[in-house]
CSV table of C-alpha atoms in Angstrom, one decimal:
chain,number,residue,atom,x,y,z
S,1,MET,CA,0.1,-0.1,0.0
S,2,SER,CA,0.8,3.3,-1.1
S,3,ASP,CA,1.9,6.2,1.5
S,4,GLU,CA,-0.9,8.1,-0.7
S,5,LYS,CA,-3.3,5.2,0.1
S,6,ALA,CA,-2.4,4.9,4.0
S,7,ARG,CA,-2.5,8.6,5.3
S,8,PRO,CA,-5.6,9.5,7.4
S,9,ILE,CA,-8.2,11.8,6.2
S,10,ILE,CA,-8.0,15.5,7.6
S,11,TRP,CA,-10.1,14.9,9.7
S,12,ALA,CA,-8.4,11.9,11.8
S,13,ARG,CA,-5.0,13.0,11.8
S,14,PRO,CA,-3.5,14.4,15.0
S,15,PRO,CA,-4.3,18.2,15.8
S,16,ARG,CA,-1.2,20.6,15.7
S,17,SER,CA,0.6,21.0,18.9
S,18,ALA,CA,-0.5,23.1,21.1
S,19,ARG,CA,2.9,24.4,21.8
S,20,GLY,CA,4.4,27.3,20.2
S,21,PRO,CA,3.1,30.4,18.5
S,22,GLN,CA,-0.7,29.9,17.4
S,23,PRO,CA,-0.8,28.9,13.6
S,24,ALA,CA,-1.7,32.1,11.6
S,25,LEU,CA,-4.5,29.8,10.0
S,26,THR,CA,-7.3,27.1,10.1
S,27,LEU,CA,-8.5,24.5,8.5
S,28,ASP,CA,-12.2,26.6,8.4
S,29,ARG,CA,-10.4,29.5,7.0
S,30,ILE,CA,-8.6,27.9,4.5
S,31,ALA,CA,-11.6,25.8,3.4
S,32,ARG,CA,-13.6,29.1,3.4
S,33,ALA,CA,-11.2,31.1,1.4
S,34,ALA,CA,-11.1,28.1,-0.7
S,35,VAL,CA,-14.8,28.0,-1.7
S,36,ALA,CA,-15.0,31.7,-2.0
S,37,LEU,CA,-12.1,31.3,-4.9
S,38,CYS,CA,-13.9,28.2,-6.5
S,39,ASP,CA,-17.4,30.0,-6.0
S,40,ALA,CA,-15.9,32.9,-8.2
S,41,GLU,CA,-13.9,31.6,-10.5
S,42,GLY,CA,-14.7,27.8,-11.1
S,43,PRO,CA,-12.6,24.9,-9.9
S,44,ASP,CA,-9.9,25.6,-12.4
S,45,ALA,CA,-8.9,28.3,-10.5
S,46,LEU,CA,-8.3,26.1,-7.4
S,47,THR,CA,-4.4,25.6,-6.6
S,48,MET,CA,-2.8,25.6,-3.5
S,49,ARG,CA,-0.6,28.7,-5.1
S,50,ARG,CA,-3.1,30.5,-5.8
S,51,LEU,CA,-4.9,29.9,-2.6
S,52,ALA,CA,-2.1,30.6,-0.3
S,53,ALA,CA,-2.0,33.9,-2.1
S,54,GLU,CA,-5.7,34.5,-1.8
S,55,LEU,CA,-4.8,33.3,2.5
S,56,GLY,CA,-1.6,35.9,2.2
S,57,THR,CA,0.7,33.0,3.1
S,58,GLY,CA,3.4,31.2,1.1
S,59,THR,CA,2.6,28.0,-0.4
S,60,MET,CA,4.9,25.5,1.7
S,61,SER,CA,2.9,27.3,4.8
S,62,LEU,CA,-0.3,25.9,3.1
S,63,TYR,CA,0.9,22.5,2.8
S,64,ARG,CA,1.9,22.7,6.8
S,65,TYR,CA,-2.1,22.5,7.2
S,66,VAL,CA,-3.6,20.6,3.7
S,67,GLN,CA,-1.2,17.8,2.2
S,68,SER,CA,-2.8,17.4,-1.0
S,69,LYS,CA,-5.7,19.3,-2.7
S,70,ASP,CA,-7.8,15.9,-2.3
S,71,ASP,CA,-7.7,17.2,1.4
S,72,LEU,CA,-8.6,20.7,0.6
S,73,ILE,CA,-11.4,19.5,-1.8
S,74,ASP,CA,-12.7,17.4,1.2
S,75,LEU,CA,-12.8,20.5,3.8
S,76,MET,CA,-14.3,22.5,0.9
S,77,VAL,CA,-17.4,19.9,0.4
S,78,ASP,CA,-17.5,19.4,4.3
S,79,LEU,CA,-18.1,23.1,4.5
S,80,THR,CA,-21.1,23.2,2.5
S,81,PHE,CA,-22.8,21.1,4.4
S,82,GLU,CA,-23.1,23.7,7.3
S,83,GLU,CA,-25.4,25.7,5.4
S,84,ILE,CA,-27.9,23.1,5.0
S,85,ASP,CA,-30.4,24.0,7.8
S,86,ARG,CA,-32.1,20.7,10.2
S,87,PRO,CA,-35.8,21.3,9.9
S,88,ALA,CA,-38.4,19.1,11.6
S,89,HIS,CA,-40.2,17.1,9.1
S,90,PRO,CA,-44.1,16.1,9.7
S,91,ASP,CA,-43.7,12.9,7.5
S,92,TRP,CA,-41.2,10.8,5.5
S,93,ARG,CA,-41.6,11.7,1.9
S,94,GLY,CA,-41.9,15.8,2.7
S,95,GLY,CA,-38.2,15.2,4.3
S,96,LEU,CA,-36.9,13.3,1.1
S,97,HIS,CA,-38.5,16.1,-0.6
S,98,TRP,CA,-36.3,18.9,0.8
S,99,LEU,CA,-33.3,17.1,1.3
S,100,ALA,CA,-33.7,16.9,-3.0
S,101,HIS,CA,-34.2,20.0,-3.1
S,102,GLN,CA,-31.5,21.3,-0.7
S,103,ILE,CA,-28.9,18.9,-2.8
S,104,ARG,CA,-29.9,20.9,-5.6
S,105,ALA,CA,-29.9,24.5,-4.2
S,106,ARG,CA,-26.4,23.6,-2.7
S,107,ALA,CA,-25.2,22.6,-6.1
S,108,LEU,CA,-26.5,25.8,-7.5
S,109,ARG,CA,-24.8,27.9,-4.8
S,110,HIS,CA,-21.5,26.1,-5.4
S,111,PRO,CA,-21.6,24.7,-9.1
S,112,TRP,CA,-18.1,23.5,-8.3
S,113,ALA,CA,-19.3,20.9,-5.9
S,114,ALA,CA,-20.9,19.0,-8.6
S,115,GLN,CA,-17.7,18.7,-10.7
S,116,VAL,CA,-15.4,17.3,-8.1
S,117,ASP,CA,-14.7,13.9,-6.0
S,118,ALA,CA,-15.0,14.0,-2.3
S,119,PRO,CA,-15.9,10.2,-1.4
S,120,TYR,CA,-15.0,11.4,2.4
S,121,PHE,CA,-17.2,14.0,2.9
S,122,PHE,CA,-19.9,12.2,5.1
S,123,LEU,CA,-16.7,11.8,7.7
S,124,GLY,CA,-16.3,15.5,8.2
S,125,PRO,CA,-18.3,16.8,10.9
S,126,ASN,CA,-20.9,18.9,9.1
S,127,GLY,CA,-21.0,15.3,6.4
S,128,ILE,CA,-21.8,13.0,9.2
S,129,GLU,CA,-23.9,15.4,11.5
S,130,PHE,CA,-26.2,15.7,7.5
S,131,LEU,CA,-26.1,12.2,7.3
S,132,GLU,CA,-27.2,11.2,10.9
S,133,TYR,CA,-30.2,13.9,10.2
S,134,LEU,CA,-31.1,12.5,7.1
S,135,TYR,CA,-31.5,8.8,8.3
S,136,GLY,CA,-33.8,10.1,11.3
S,137,ILE,CA,-35.9,11.0,8.4
S,138,VAL,CA,-36.5,7.5,7.3
S,139,ASP,CA,-36.3,6.0,10.8
S,140,GLY,CA,-39.1,4.5,11.9
S,141,ILE,CA,-41.5,4.1,8.9
S,142,GLY,CA,-40.9,0.3,8.6
S,143,LEU,CA,-37.5,0.1,6.3
S,144,ASP,CA,-34.4,-2.0,7.3
S,145,ILE,CA,-31.4,0.1,7.9
S,146,ASP,CA,-30.3,-1.1,4.4
S,147,GLU,CA,-33.4,0.1,2.9
S,148,MET,CA,-32.7,3.2,4.7
S,149,MET,CA,-29.8,3.6,3.5
S,150,ARG,CA,-30.7,2.9,-0.4
S,151,ALA,CA,-33.3,5.8,-0.2
S,152,ILE,CA,-30.9,8.4,1.2
S,153,ASN,CA,-28.5,7.0,-1.4
S,154,LEU,CA,-31.0,6.6,-4.5
S,155,VAL,CA,-32.9,10.4,-3.4
S,156,TYR,CA,-29.4,11.9,-3.4
S,157,ALA,CA,-28.4,10.2,-6.7
S,158,TYR,CA,-31.3,11.4,-8.4
S,159,ALA,CA,-30.5,15.0,-7.3
S,160,GLU,CA,-27.1,15.2,-7.9
S,161,GLY,CA,-27.6,13.2,-11.5
S,162,ALA,CA,-30.4,16.1,-12.3
S,163,VAL,CA,-28.6,19.3,-11.7
S,164,ARG,CA,-25.1,17.7,-13.0
S,165,GLN,CA,-27.2,18.1,-16.4
S,166,GLU,CA,-28.9,21.1,-15.8
S,167,LEU,CA,-25.4,22.8,-14.5
S,168,ALA,CA,-23.9,21.3,-17.8
S,169,ALA,CA,-26.7,23.1,-20.0
S,170,GLU,CA,-26.3,26.2,-18.2
S,171,ARG,CA,-22.2,25.7,-19.1
S,172,ARG,CA,-22.7,25.4,-22.9
S,173,ALA,CA,-25.2,28.3,-22.9
S,174,ALA,CA,-22.9,30.3,-21.2
S,175,ALA,CA,-20.1,29.2,-23.7
S,176,SER,CA,-21.7,29.8,-26.8
S,177,GLY,CA,-23.6,32.8,-25.8
S,178,ALA,CA,-26.8,31.8,-26.5
S,179,GLY,CA,-29.6,30.3,-24.4
S,180,GLU,CA,-30.7,26.6,-24.2
S,181,GLU,CA,-33.7,27.4,-26.9
S,182,GLU,CA,-31.3,29.7,-29.0
S,183,TRP,CA,-28.9,26.6,-28.7
S,184,MET,CA,-31.6,24.1,-29.8
S,185,ARG,CA,-33.1,26.2,-32.9
S,186,ALA,CA,-29.1,27.2,-34.2
S,187,HIS,CA,-29.2,23.2,-34.5
S,188,SER,CA,-32.8,22.6,-35.4
S,189,ALA,CA,-31.4,22.1,-39.5
S,190,TYR,CA,-29.2,19.5,-38.9
S,191,VAL,CA,-31.6,17.7,-36.3
S,192,ARG,CA,-34.5,17.8,-39.1
S,193,SER,CA,-31.7,16.4,-41.4
S,194,LEU,CA,-31.4,13.5,-39.1
S,195,MET,CA,-34.9,13.3,-39.0
S,196,GLY,CA,-35.5,13.3,-42.4
S,197,THR,CA,-33.7,10.3,-43.0
S,198,GLY,CA,-36.7,8.1,-41.2
S,199,ARG,CA,-33.8,6.1,-39.3
S,200,TYR,CA,-34.7,7.7,-36.0
S,201,PRO,CA,-38.5,7.6,-35.2
S,202,LEU,CA,-38.6,7.3,-31.7
S,203,MET,CA,-36.2,10.4,-31.5
S,204,GLN,CA,-38.4,12.3,-34.1
S,205,ARG,CA,-41.4,11.4,-31.6
S,206,VAL,CA,-39.6,12.5,-28.8
S,207,MET,CA,-38.8,16.0,-30.9
S,208,LEU,CA,-42.3,16.4,-32.1
S,209,GLU,CA,-44.0,15.0,-28.7
S,210,ALA,CA,-42.4,15.0,-25.7
S,211,GLU,CA,-43.3,17.9,-22.9
S,212,GLN,CA,-40.1,16.8,-21.1
S,213,PRO,CA,-37.5,19.8,-23.3
S,214,HIS,CA,-39.9,22.5,-22.6
S,215,MET,CA,-40.0,22.3,-19.0
S,216,THR,CA,-38.1,24.9,-16.8
S,217,PRO,CA,-35.3,22.9,-14.9
S,218,GLU,CA,-37.5,23.2,-11.7
S,219,GLU,CA,-40.4,21.8,-13.4
S,220,ASN,CA,-38.3,19.2,-14.2
S,221,PHE,CA,-36.3,18.2,-11.6
S,222,GLU,CA,-39.9,18.2,-9.5
S,223,TYR,CA,-41.7,15.6,-11.9
S,224,GLY,CA,-38.2,13.1,-11.8
S,225,LEU,CA,-38.1,13.8,-8.2
S,226,GLN,CA,-42.4,12.6,-7.3
S,227,ARG,CA,-41.2,9.4,-9.5
S,228,VAL,CA,-38.5,8.7,-7.1
S,229,LEU,CA,-40.3,9.0,-4.3
S,230,ASP,CA,-43.1,6.9,-5.4
S,231,GLY,CA,-40.9,3.9,-5.8
S,232,ILE,CA,-39.6,4.4,-2.5
S,233,GLU,CA,-43.0,4.3,-1.3
S,234,THR,CA,-43.4,0.8,-2.5
S,235,TRP,CA,-40.8,-0.3,-0.3
S,236,LEU,CA,-43.1,0.7,2.5
S,237,PRO,CA,-45.1,-2.2,4.5
S,238,GLY,CA,-48.6,-2.2,3.6
S,239,SER,CA,-48.0,-0.6,0.0
S,240,GLY,CA,-48.9,-3.7,-1.4
S,241,THR,CA,-46.3,-3.8,-3.7
S,242,ARG,CA,-43.5,-4.1,-1.3
S,243,LYS,CA,-40.1,-6.5,-2.6
S,244,SER,CA,-37.6,-7.6,-0.5
S,245,GLY,CA,-33.7,-7.6,-1.7
């Protein structure tokens, strides 16, 4: 096993010694500066050198606190979960509906968060507190612990996947200087030429009949979310369609 794989996650490392002068930086200050930088300029702007400059310190000094960019991203993603309130919910469906919209809102506030990998965020102080809260939403409704995990993971995966598509469309529109409908109109002649071949009858039906392309991002997100929640409801005891495994 390499040193990289053996290195403990940042929250598991021993704290800096209390002896000597107080450290000039804290992990919280570093994470907040990194989040602000990525919010303003996107994830490509984030380098240890650039962040050190934003903090008014040297790059090597920054490495005394975070050993890699992966450490930094874990800290940043964990910090974003601090923003999310933990309200009480009267029922599981309302709670999971709230969860999905919170994930979407978080990604829209911090678009970079949908473009980075942070596999250990749930072990950070905010991430693990958030997960504990989420499991409370589906506790006591007749699901076993594996089904509780699957319910949370399913809603989370749907919300993240949907908002990634939404953000990708926004980036495409920004790159082309046109809105989504303008972009589609600009490519309509090419699409019509494909449909005119007769080789894509189902795609032609999509172009002519489907309502989804004309939904707003919010409507599209909500439409898919309700189907996900409908599926989870079939897992509940007494649903008449409950299946194990």
